[in-house]
Each structure stands twice: as structure tokens, then as C-alpha cells.
Amino acid sequence: MKKPTRRKKPLKKFVALVLLVVLGYMVIQNGSYILSQGEFPILSDVNLFRKEADTSLGWNLILVNDNYSIPNNYEVKLTELSNGEKVDSRIYPQLQQMFDDARATGLELFVREGYRTSQDQKDIMDERIQQYRDEGYSQSEAKKLAEEYVAEPGTSEHELGIAVDINADTSKCSSDAVYTWLANNAYRYGFIKRYPEDKIEITGVNNEPWHYRYVGIDVAQEMQEKGLCLEEYIETLK
């Protein structure tokens, strides 16, 4: 009498296949620093659930963050500012008007950072990670610390061209004066303080009083009145 053959369990095959897919994804996404640092990232370093950002609400309401990446082949027409920085041409008129009105009050401010390419963003992230590596942190620790201040390539609003980092000319006025004016007035021109101090748990980004994002005048006014960050506002539209 033949012994019954043991049938392989489909579940084990499925689990093995999933693990292979996950490992393959991690290698693809992190191959550059695996080669340079000789360290494989832990699973928590990789967002396996990131989706492409929804564009159905309009260009001014595209939400990009750790969970939503910039759509493939996203294109933007840029306008160059007097200092060489660039922004989406559609936000330029309101940005210029905001700066003109701020300067009329005696403030001196400028766009420190405007549009960035994906490579620009990667270079900034790599530089910040290396700073932490030089301080003795492991690759995964350095990456986690860097992500508190720098968005991963493909998830930065700067790559959309509708976000700007605004600084003060501190030889003529204080940073606090500029940040206070922006917090009280930017919404009138369609800009929101993207990463408020009281919304860190929602945005996942530390307070950035210099980072402003265009959403449109009507939306910005509503968000200001209701005290909403962009993630919360988008939820109200669902």
C-alpha cells in the first residue's frame, strides 16, 4: 500500500511569494544606499502602501505626503523669480502680490526654495542622511531622523512647484516678523502654512513656519477659518 503523499500547503507558498515581492520592492526602492552603505533597510523604513496622488480635485489640491506620491509624468510650467528660484506659473501672480503687500509693511522677504526636481529632492535627502550618519547613527536611524524634516523624493510639494520656503532678509527685518505676517495674511492670497505646529501628528512633518503651499484663495480662507491642515481639508471633500 502506497503511503499518502503530503500535499504542500498553499498558504506557505503564498506567504513565501509575498515575502519575495516585499524583498524585491525593498531592493528596488533602496538599492542605491544598500550599495553605498552596505546596510539593508528594515521593513519599517519602507512605505508599502504609498499610492499615487489623486488629481481629480484639481492641481491646487493635489495631496502629496508619505502616503501619496506625485503622479507619474506630472508636468508643470515654471516661472523664474528674480533670484533664480522657480514656481508653477499659475501661482506666480498671487505670490508676487503677497510679497508686494508684505514689503509695503516694511518687511523684506524672499523665496529661499521653490520648485525642485526629483533629483534635487534626493540630493537634499541624501545630504541630511549623511549628516546623521556622520554623527554615528545607523542608516535606518539616520533616514528616520532625516524624514522629520525632508520629504522623500517623489513626495515633496516642492516637486509640484506650488510650494515655497519663504525667508526673511535678516539684515532688514526678523524672521519672526515675516513668519507672523505670513501666518496672519498668506491665506488672503491663497497660501496656507502647510505644516503647523499643532498638526504634526497628522502631517507627519515638524513645524515649518517658512513653508507655504498654494491651494487657492477660497480654500485657503476656509482652512484658515476652520483651523484645518490640508490632510483634514481633503477628508472633508470625500
PDB file of C-alpha atoms in Angstrom, residues 18 42 55 80 84 87 95 118 130 147 158 164 201 238:
ATOM      1  CA  VAL A  18       4.577  37.778  -0.612  1.00  0.00           C
ATOM      2  CA  ILE A  42      14.327  47.360   7.974  1.00  0.00           C
ATOM      3  CA  THR A  55      -5.527  64.747  -9.241  1.00  0.00           C
ATOM      4  CA  GLU A  80      11.593  82.088 -12.836  1.00  0.00           C
ATOM      5  CA  GLY A  84      16.628  82.314  -9.905  1.00  0.00           C
ATOM      6  CA  VAL A  87       7.498  78.267  -9.225  1.00  0.00           C
ATOM      7  CA  LEU A  95       2.814  85.053  -4.808  1.00  0.00           C
ATOM      8  CA  SER A 118      13.114  64.711  -8.008  1.00  0.00           C
ATOM      9  CA  GLN A 130      24.764  61.592   5.621  1.00  0.00           C
ATOM     10  CA  GLU A 147      12.399  62.302   7.203  1.00  0.00           C
ATOM     11  CA  HIS A 158       8.379  71.417  -3.960  1.00  0.00           C
ATOM     12  CA  VAL A 164       7.719  77.811  -1.420  1.00  0.00           C
ATOM     13  CA  GLU A 201       0.668  64.101  14.195  1.00  0.00           C
ATOM     14  CA  LYS A 238     -14.705  62.779   0.497  1.00  0.00           C
TER      15      LYS A 238
END
